[in-house]
Short mmCIF file of C-alpha atoms in Angstrom, two decimals:
data_model
loop_
_atom_site.label_atom_id
_atom_site.label_comp_id
_atom_site.label_asym_id
_atom_site.label_seq_id
_atom_site.Cartn_x
_atom_site.Cartn_y
_atom_site.Cartn_z
CA MET A 1 69.52 101.99 47.56
CA PRO A 2 66.92 104.18 49.41
CA HIS A 3 67.95 107.89 49.22
CA ARG A 4 66.01 111.01 50.40
CA LEU A 5 66.32 114.55 48.88
CA CYS A 6 64.91 117.54 50.88
CA LEU A 7 64.87 121.09 49.40
CA TYR A 8 65.03 123.98 51.95
CA PHE A 9 64.88 127.83 51.46
CA ASP A 10 67.21 129.82 53.32
CA ILE A 11 65.19 133.23 53.92
CA GLY A 12 68.02 134.70 55.87
CA ASP A 13 66.58 138.04 57.47
CA HIS A 14 64.63 138.83 54.45
CA PHE A 15 61.29 138.20 55.89
CA TRP A 16 60.47 140.96 58.24
CA ASP A 17 57.77 140.24 60.58
CA ALA A 18 56.96 139.63 64.14
CA SER A 19 57.34 135.83 65.49
CA PRO A 20 54.37 133.14 65.16
CA ARG A 21 53.12 134.00 68.83
CA ALA A 22 54.33 137.65 69.18
CA ALA A 23 53.59 137.26 72.28
CA ASP A 24 56.81 139.08 73.75
CA GLY A 25 56.03 141.87 71.57
CA MET A 26 59.93 142.49 71.50
CA GLU A 27 61.60 141.01 68.44
CA PHE A 28 59.81 142.21 64.98
CA TRP A 29 63.00 141.57 62.89
CA GLU A 30 62.68 137.83 62.66
CA GLU A 31 62.49 134.96 60.39
CA TYR A 32 59.64 132.91 59.46
CA GLY A 33 58.75 132.17 63.01
CA ARG A 34 62.27 131.75 65.17
CA ASN A 35 65.78 131.68 63.50
CA LEU A 36 66.26 128.20 63.64
CA GLY A 37 68.66 128.08 60.77
CA PRO A 38 68.54 127.27 57.11
CA THR A 39 66.92 124.05 56.93
CA ALA A 40 63.88 125.21 59.26
CA TYR A 41 61.90 125.94 56.18
CA PRO A 42 61.06 122.94 53.70
CA ALA A 43 59.75 123.71 50.21
CA GLN A 44 56.22 122.90 50.87
CA ARG A 45 53.74 123.12 48.30
CA ARG A 46 56.07 122.41 45.43
CA LEU A 47 56.26 119.95 42.59
CA ALA A 48 59.56 118.45 41.73
CA ARG A 49 61.16 115.96 39.31
CA ILE A 50 64.58 114.59 39.92
CA LEU A 51 66.74 113.20 37.60
CA ASP A 52 69.59 110.48 38.08
CA GLU A 53 72.37 111.47 35.86
CA SER A 54 74.49 108.43 35.88
CA THR A 55 71.31 106.44 34.73
CA GLY A 56 69.11 108.92 33.22
CA GLN A 57 66.22 107.87 34.96
CA VAL A 58 63.72 110.23 36.57
CA VAL A 59 63.78 109.05 39.96
CA TRP A 60 60.92 111.56 41.13
CA GLY A 61 58.84 112.54 38.70
CA TRP A 62 56.63 115.92 39.07
CA ARG A 63 55.13 114.67 42.35
CA PRO A 64 54.59 117.08 45.69
CA LEU A 65 57.42 117.23 47.53
CA GLY A 66 56.58 115.51 50.85
CA GLY A 67 53.68 114.29 49.95
CA TRP A 68 53.56 110.72 49.04
CA ALA A 69 55.93 108.05 48.09
CA PRO A 70 55.57 106.17 44.59
CA LEU A 71 52.98 103.50 44.91
CA PRO A 72 53.12 99.75 43.66
CA GLY A 73 51.38 99.82 40.24
CA ASP A 74 52.09 103.58 39.74
CA SER A 75 51.36 104.17 36.18
CA ASP A 76 52.91 107.54 35.88
CA PRO A 77 54.94 107.74 32.51
CA ALA A 78 57.37 110.16 33.72
CA CYS A 79 58.71 108.15 36.66
CA SER A 80 60.86 105.34 36.49
CA CYS A 81 60.95 104.35 40.04
CA GLY A 82 62.27 100.86 40.45
CA VAL A 83 61.84 99.44 43.87
CA GLN A 84 58.98 100.86 46.08
CA PRO A 85 60.98 102.85 48.75
CA PRO A 86 59.93 103.25 52.36
CA PRO A 87 56.92 105.83 53.01
CA PRO A 88 58.29 109.34 53.39
CA ASP A 89 58.63 111.13 56.92
CA PRO A 90 55.34 113.05 57.16
CA GLY A 91 57.72 115.64 59.45
CA ASP A 92 59.56 116.52 56.00
CA ALA A 93 57.54 118.48 53.90
CA GLY A 94 60.02 119.18 51.32
CA CYS A 95 61.62 115.98 50.68
CA ALA A 96 61.35 113.15 48.30
CA ASP A 97 62.08 109.44 48.74
CA PHE A 98 63.28 107.03 45.78
CA GLU A 99 65.79 104.55 44.99
CA LEU A 100 69.35 104.88 43.41
CA GLU A 101 71.18 102.31 41.93
CA ASP A 102 74.41 104.25 42.48
CA PRO A 103 74.44 106.44 45.53
CA SER A 104 77.53 108.54 44.47
CA THR A 105 75.75 109.87 41.47
CA THR A 106 74.62 113.50 40.64
CA LEU A 107 71.14 114.47 40.71
CA THR A 108 69.35 117.11 38.80
CA VAL A 109 66.52 118.70 40.74
CA GLU A 110 63.62 120.96 39.27
CA TRP A 111 60.85 122.44 41.02
CA THR A 112 58.13 124.93 40.66
CA ARG A 113 55.59 126.53 42.73
CA TRP A 114 52.03 124.72 42.58
CA ALA A 115 50.06 123.33 45.45
CA ILE A 116 47.23 120.83 45.67
CA TRP A 117 45.83 120.48 48.78
CA ASP A 118 44.15 117.13 48.09
CA ASP A 119 46.40 114.09 47.33
CA PRO A 120 44.39 111.56 45.35
CA GLN A 121 47.25 109.07 46.06
CA ASP A 122 47.16 109.64 50.03
CA PRO A 123 43.74 108.42 51.17
CA THR A 124 44.91 109.59 54.81
CA ALA A 125 45.64 113.31 53.66
CA PRO A 126 42.77 115.83 54.26
CA ALA A 127 40.67 116.88 51.30
CA THR A 128 40.26 120.03 51.55
CA GLY A 129 40.08 120.98 47.64
CA ASN A 130 42.40 123.91 48.34
CA GLN A 131 45.28 124.98 45.69
CA ILE A 132 47.95 127.72 46.18
CA VAL A 133 49.61 129.28 42.95
CA GLY A 134 52.05 132.29 43.02
CA TYR A 135 51.77 134.83 40.09
CA ASN A 136 53.79 137.61 39.46
CA CYS A 137 51.45 140.21 37.37
CA ASP A 138 52.11 143.75 35.98
CA GLU A 139 50.07 146.74 37.46
CA THR A 140 46.88 145.85 35.13
CA MET A 141 46.46 142.26 36.39
CA THR A 142 45.91 141.03 32.84
CA VAL A 143 49.84 140.23 32.03
CA CYS A 144 50.64 137.32 34.81
CA ASP A 145 53.55 135.00 34.75
CA PHE A 146 53.92 131.36 36.47
CA GLU A 147 57.45 131.14 36.19
CA ILE A 148 59.23 128.20 34.74
CA PRO A 149 60.93 125.62 36.86
CA SER A 150 64.08 126.21 38.49
CA VAL A 151 66.83 123.86 38.45
CA ALA A 152 69.72 123.12 40.59
CA GLY A 153 72.58 120.24 40.06
CA VAL A 154 73.70 118.15 43.36
CA ASN A 155 75.93 115.31 44.22
CA ALA A 156 74.10 112.85 46.02
CA ASP A 157 75.20 112.23 49.75
CA LEU A 158 76.71 108.68 50.38
CA ALA A 159 74.78 109.05 53.63
CA GLY A 160 71.71 108.45 51.97
CA LYS A 161 70.23 111.96 52.66
CA THR A 162 70.94 114.86 50.17
CA THR A 163 70.03 118.42 51.44
CA VAL A 164 69.71 121.22 49.11
CA VAL A 165 69.39 124.63 50.61
CA ILE A 166 68.39 127.34 48.23
CA PRO A 167 69.13 131.01 49.09
CA PHE A 168 66.68 134.21 48.91
CA LEU A 169 68.16 135.71 45.38
CA PRO A 170 66.19 136.69 42.42
CA THR A 171 68.32 134.01 39.97
CA PHE A 172 66.69 130.94 42.27
CA ASP A 173 63.03 129.94 42.99
CA MET A 174 63.37 131.60 46.23
CA THR A 175 61.59 135.34 45.77
CA PRO A 176 59.32 137.42 47.47
CA VAL A 177 56.14 135.64 46.24
CA ASP A 178 57.08 132.91 48.68
CA LEU A 179 56.78 134.65 51.67
CA PRO A 180 53.01 135.33 51.28
CA LEU A 181 52.78 131.67 50.13
CA TRP A 182 54.47 130.63 53.05
CA ALA A 183 52.25 132.68 55.39
CA ILE A 184 49.26 131.51 54.26
CA THR A 185 50.33 127.75 54.18
CA PHE A 186 51.33 127.79 57.70
CA ALA A 187 47.81 129.26 58.36
CA GLU A 188 46.30 126.10 56.33
CA ASP A 189 48.49 123.63 58.36
CA ARG A 190 48.13 125.02 61.72
CA PHE A 191 44.41 124.79 61.63
CA ALA A 192 44.60 121.55 60.08
CA ALA A 193 46.85 120.58 62.95
CA LEU A 194 44.67 121.35 65.41
CA GLY A 195 42.20 118.98 64.33
CA GLU A 196 39.97 121.70 62.51
CA GLN A 197 39.88 120.86 58.78
CA PRO A 198 40.32 124.00 56.72
CA LEU A 199 37.06 125.07 54.68
CA GLU A 200 36.76 123.41 51.10
CA ASP A 201 36.41 124.60 47.61
CA THR A 202 38.91 127.25 48.10
CA ARG A 203 41.79 127.91 45.48
CA LEU A 204 44.10 130.52 46.38
CA PHE A 205 46.34 132.55 43.95
CA VAL A 206 48.94 135.07 45.32
CA GLY A 207 49.73 137.66 42.80
CA TYR A 208 52.80 140.03 43.28
CA ASP A 209 55.07 141.78 41.10
CA ALA A 210 58.34 143.66 42.92
CA ALA A 211 58.25 146.11 39.79
CA ASN A 212 54.57 147.34 39.91
CA VAL A 213 52.69 148.15 42.91
CA LEU A 214 49.25 146.48 42.34
CA PRO A 215 45.95 148.37 42.19
CA GLY A 216 44.11 147.95 45.73
CA TYR A 217 47.13 147.61 48.16
CA THR A 218 46.16 144.26 49.52
CA GLN A 219 42.90 142.39 48.59
CA ALA A 220 40.74 139.06 48.30
CA ASP A 221 38.76 138.87 45.19
CA ARG A 222 38.32 136.86 42.21
CA THR A 223 41.25 138.30 40.20
CA PHE A 224 42.38 135.17 38.46
CA GLY A 225 39.70 133.30 36.52
CA ASN A 226 36.83 134.14 38.83
CA GLN A 227 38.50 131.88 41.54
CA PRO A 228 39.17 132.99 45.11
CA SER A 229 42.41 134.90 44.70
CA VAL A 230 44.81 137.14 47.29
CA VAL A 231 46.69 140.12 46.02
CA ILE A 232 49.78 140.83 47.77
CA ALA A 233 51.42 144.38 46.64
CA GLY A 234 53.69 147.23 47.60
CA GLU A 235 55.58 146.15 51.24
CA SER A 236 52.70 144.22 52.08
CA TRP A 237 54.69 140.96 51.25
CA HIS A 238 56.80 141.52 54.34
CA SER A 239 54.14 140.64 56.77
CA LYS A 240 52.72 137.41 57.37
CA PHE A 241 49.88 138.69 59.30
CA THR A 242 48.70 140.64 56.08
CA ALA A 243 48.91 137.39 53.91
CA ALA A 244 46.86 135.39 56.42
CA HIS A 245 44.63 138.48 56.55
CA GLU A 246 43.60 138.31 53.22
CA TYR A 247 43.61 134.20 52.85
CA GLY A 248 41.15 134.39 56.10
CA HIS A 249 38.61 136.46 54.02
CA GLN A 250 38.59 134.01 51.34
CA GLN A 251 38.39 130.95 53.87
CA THR A 252 35.75 132.57 56.15
CA MET A 253 33.46 134.26 53.54
CA ALA A 254 34.54 134.52 50.00
CA ALA A 255 35.21 130.85 48.90
CA ILE A 256 32.03 129.82 50.36
CA HIS A 257 29.77 132.37 48.79
CA ALA A 258 30.67 133.05 45.21
CA ALA A 259 28.13 135.79 44.97
CA PHE A 260 29.85 137.85 47.95
CA GLY A 261 31.54 140.79 46.38
CA PRO A 262 31.95 144.64 46.67
CA SER A 263 28.36 145.19 46.87
CA ASP A 264 28.16 143.69 50.03
CA LEU A 265 30.94 145.78 51.56
CA ASN A 266 30.66 149.58 52.16
CA TYR A 267 33.65 151.40 53.53
CA CYS A 268 32.49 154.77 52.95
CA TYR A 269 31.15 155.60 56.36
CA HIS A 270 31.86 159.13 57.59
CA PRO A 271 30.48 160.77 60.99
CA THR A 272 29.56 164.25 59.13
CA THR A 273 27.43 162.24 56.40
CA TYR A 274 25.82 160.05 58.32
CA PRO A 275 23.27 158.67 57.97
CA SER A 276 24.34 158.50 54.49
CA THR A 277 27.45 157.43 53.08
CA ASP A 278 30.26 159.55 52.03
CA PRO A 279 29.88 160.68 48.34
CA THR A 280 33.50 161.20 48.05
CA CYS A 281 34.66 157.65 49.25
CA ASP A 282 35.99 155.65 46.03
CA SER A 283 38.14 152.82 47.57
CA PRO A 284 37.84 150.52 50.37
CA GLN A 285 40.32 152.23 52.67
CA HIS A 286 40.41 151.36 56.56
CA LEU A 287 42.44 151.40 59.65
CA MET A 288 42.04 149.14 62.93
CA SER A 289 41.02 152.08 64.40
CA SER A 290 38.33 153.72 62.14
CA SER A 291 34.65 153.56 62.82
CA GLU A 292 33.00 151.45 59.81
CA TRP A 293 29.54 150.23 58.88
CA GLN A 294 29.04 146.98 60.58
CA GLY A 295 29.42 144.71 57.74
CA ALA A 296 32.96 146.57 56.98
CA ALA A 297 34.03 146.23 60.56
CA ALA A 298 32.98 142.61 61.05
CA ILE A 299 34.64 141.53 57.71
CA GLU A 300 37.79 143.14 58.67
CA GLY A 301 37.75 142.06 62.20
CA MET A 302 37.28 138.51 61.10
CA GLY A 303 40.41 138.84 58.67
CA HIS A 304 42.34 140.18 61.70
CA TRP A 305 41.25 137.60 63.97
CA TYR A 306 42.21 135.03 61.45
CA SER A 307 45.62 136.12 61.37
CA VAL A 308 45.85 136.44 65.34
CA ALA A 309 44.90 132.72 65.34
CA ALA A 310 47.53 131.63 62.75
CA TRP A 311 50.37 133.62 64.10
CA ASN A 312 49.64 133.75 67.93
CA ASP A 313 49.35 131.20 70.82
CA VAL A 314 45.48 131.64 70.27
CA ASP A 315 44.84 129.50 73.93
CA ASP A 316 48.01 131.10 75.87
CA GLU A 317 48.63 127.45 76.20
CA GLU A 318 51.99 126.98 73.68
CA CYS A 319 53.89 129.55 75.08
CA GLY A 320 53.34 129.39 79.16
CA ALA A 321 56.17 131.97 79.94
CA CYS A 322 54.64 134.41 77.63
CA ALA A 323 52.59 137.59 78.30
CA VAL A 324 48.91 137.25 78.45
CA ARG A 325 48.52 139.41 75.63
CA THR A 326 49.06 138.74 71.84
CA HIS A 327 49.22 141.24 69.39
CA TYR A 328 48.05 141.99 65.55
CA VAL A 329 51.27 143.36 63.74
CA GLN A 330 50.40 145.63 60.92
CA VAL A 331 53.21 146.18 58.20
CA ASN A 332 53.89 149.98 57.65
CA ASP A 333 57.04 149.13 55.50
CA ALA A 334 60.03 147.25 55.67
CA THR A 335 61.48 148.46 59.06
CA ASN A 336 58.67 149.47 61.25
CA ALA A 337 55.35 147.74 62.72
CA VAL A 338 52.46 148.95 64.59
CA ALA A 339 51.54 146.18 67.10
CA SER A 340 47.75 146.05 68.56
CA ASP A 341 46.88 144.67 71.45
CA VAL A 342 44.34 141.49 71.22
CA PRO A 343 41.97 142.20 72.75
CA ARG A 344 42.54 146.00 72.90
CA ASN A 345 42.08 147.63 76.67
CA SER A 346 38.49 149.01 75.93
CA PRO A 347 36.07 149.29 72.97
CA VAL A 348 36.73 151.87 70.28
CA CYS A 349 33.05 152.80 69.48
CA PRO A 350 32.16 154.56 72.56
CA THR A 351 35.19 156.62 72.70
CA ALA A 352 36.02 157.29 68.70
CA ILE A 353 37.95 160.54 68.07
CA ASP A 354 35.18 161.54 65.39
CA ALA A 355 32.02 160.64 67.60
CA PRO A 356 30.66 158.00 69.83
CA CYS A 357 29.66 155.05 67.02
CA PRO A 358 26.14 155.35 65.92
CA ALA A 359 23.78 152.60 65.21
CA GLY A 360 24.97 150.16 62.29
CA VAL A 361 28.46 151.38 62.86
CA ASN A 362 31.38 149.65 64.83
CA ASN A 363 35.17 149.14 64.59
CA GLU A 364 37.06 146.07 63.25
CA HIS A 365 39.60 146.18 66.45
CA ASP A 366 36.12 145.71 68.64
CA TRP A 367 35.22 142.73 66.32
CA LEU A 368 38.39 141.27 66.71
CA SER A 369 38.67 141.46 70.46
CA ALA A 370 35.43 140.16 70.85
CA LEU A 371 36.17 137.00 68.52
CA ARG A 372 39.16 136.37 70.79
CA MET A 373 37.14 136.53 74.11
CA PHE A 374 34.73 134.42 72.73
CA ARG A 375 37.65 131.71 71.43
CA LEU A 376 39.11 132.02 75.12
CA SER A 377 35.51 131.59 76.81
CA GLY A 378 34.27 128.68 79.13
CA SER A 379 32.82 127.04 75.81
CA LYS A 380 35.84 126.90 73.82
CA PRO A 381 34.29 127.35 70.52
CA GLY A 382 35.93 125.48 67.68
CA PHE A 383 37.77 127.11 64.65
CA MET A 384 35.38 125.84 62.01
CA MET A 385 32.34 127.12 63.96
CA MET A 386 33.62 130.53 64.59
CA PHE A 387 35.24 130.73 60.53
CA THR A 388 31.85 130.18 59.59
CA MET A 389 29.91 132.52 61.80
CA LEU A 390 29.88 135.50 58.81
CA ALA A 391 29.29 133.32 56.00
CA THR A 392 26.10 131.90 57.83
CA TYR A 393 24.85 134.86 58.50
CA TYR A 394 25.39 135.79 54.86
CA GLY A 395 23.43 132.64 53.61
CA THR A 396 20.37 133.90 55.31
CA GLY A 397 19.87 136.49 52.56
CA THR A 398 19.60 139.29 55.12
CA TRP A 399 23.26 140.62 54.64
CA ILE A 400 23.35 144.45 54.97
CA ALA A 401 26.02 146.50 53.88
CA ALA A 402 25.24 149.75 55.37
CA ASP A 403 22.19 150.73 57.51
CA PRO A 404 21.80 153.40 60.17
CA SER A 405 19.91 151.10 62.60
CA ASN A 406 20.95 147.86 64.57
CA ALA A 407 19.52 145.46 61.62
CA PHE A 408 23.11 144.24 60.85
CA TRP A 409 23.48 143.13 64.24
CA LEU A 410 20.26 141.87 64.90
CA GLY A 411 20.31 139.89 61.54
CA PHE A 412 23.77 138.22 62.36
CA ASP A 413 22.62 137.54 66.30
CA GLN A 414 19.77 135.87 65.11
CA ALA A 415 21.73 133.42 62.62
CA MET A 416 24.24 132.95 65.41
CA THR A 417 21.45 131.42 67.64
CA GLY A 418 21.40 128.11 65.65
CA HIS A 419 24.90 128.09 64.14
CA LEU A 420 26.27 128.59 67.91
CA GLY A 421 24.34 126.27 69.51
CA ALA A 422 25.05 126.00 73.41
CA THR A 423 27.88 128.93 72.87
CA HIS A 424 25.70 131.42 71.75
CA PRO A 425 25.36 132.95 75.31
CA ASP A 426 29.37 133.42 75.48
CA TRP A 427 29.53 134.80 71.98
CA GLN A 428 26.71 137.17 73.72
CA ALA A 429 28.78 138.26 76.21
CA ALA A 430 31.99 138.82 74.04
CA ALA A 431 30.08 141.07 71.78
CA GLN A 432 28.32 142.99 74.19
CA ALA A 433 31.50 143.60 76.36
CA TRP A 434 32.96 145.35 73.02
CA ARG A 435 29.92 147.20 72.35
CA LEU A 436 29.05 145.37 68.86
CA ASP A 437 25.31 145.11 69.43
CA ARG A 438 24.46 148.37 68.01
#
């Protein structure tokens, strides 16, 4: 008999952050999206194995949940699939479809964190080359564990669909590392669902250890095996904006250019040492409100905009009753947030507290505001075009980490002439409105 098993995670009130659209700016204690109940969040990006205890058969053998049903002639030795079941409903991302000889049997379900965005068995799936893996690491980033599969036993539902809900508890698979994974999964799915295929050749790893605050707070780098990596540390795992921001760095720059690294960014601008960099600066600390060298402000502004695009109503079309402004929500700790308007009311740099921004210096909130204005302009540039703006400039070989002139802006704008085509005038108008052209 055809049977379906669906695995869900019940995160209760453990995921602190704003709602996906965050347009009302009121509810900052919400689940992953709106609170739609314990079966609202399928176990996406999981491999599962399901055993029929009455027959001893593996009816679903280490396959992606919701990815694809067993195909005729499937040679997977781990799967005794029997009769070909109907294809899975693409709306149930955490489900497996298979055949049961006795619908009253007991099922043993095993699952593990792993995601392969390519699915060679499904020719209709987008081939993005992306993977997501969750690791727990110590503070040295040298001891990292990929946990063994979790196991649950359930009685099959005679109605033909068995629902398994896993609570947010350390004894089960649902742990804090899943929340950044989910935030990033949503970002990837949203852009793909809008018809804008995600960037290719990205392997994303999320490192998190509740017992150890990892160095660097959150960062996008190549920590794991020289693969594009994201480290989520401290209280930052609460914030889906933070997770999507770091993923945005990989999707918009680092995964495209393996050579891009720390030497391409300089966070050590300080007005008293300008035009030189701050000799006492030894870590990439930055704020939405701080003045920064253009390269750092552009990179961070793009990361912020990626989060806004993922978690807000980017075109003010999906939430007609919401306010016009959306917000970027910064995590301070588990119980409070700072919501920044996007776009802000006026550019930061001409009225910064330390001094008006000199040549070669700007602000990441202004870059974020200009990018949003460009997206909402009459030419309606596509996400892929926008996601590759910085990477296109870097590919010219003229990227400048820190320079007390307008050389960064001139090089960037020249690269945009060909990259943006007919939309370039709208970008220039947005950039000039937010004083990026310095």
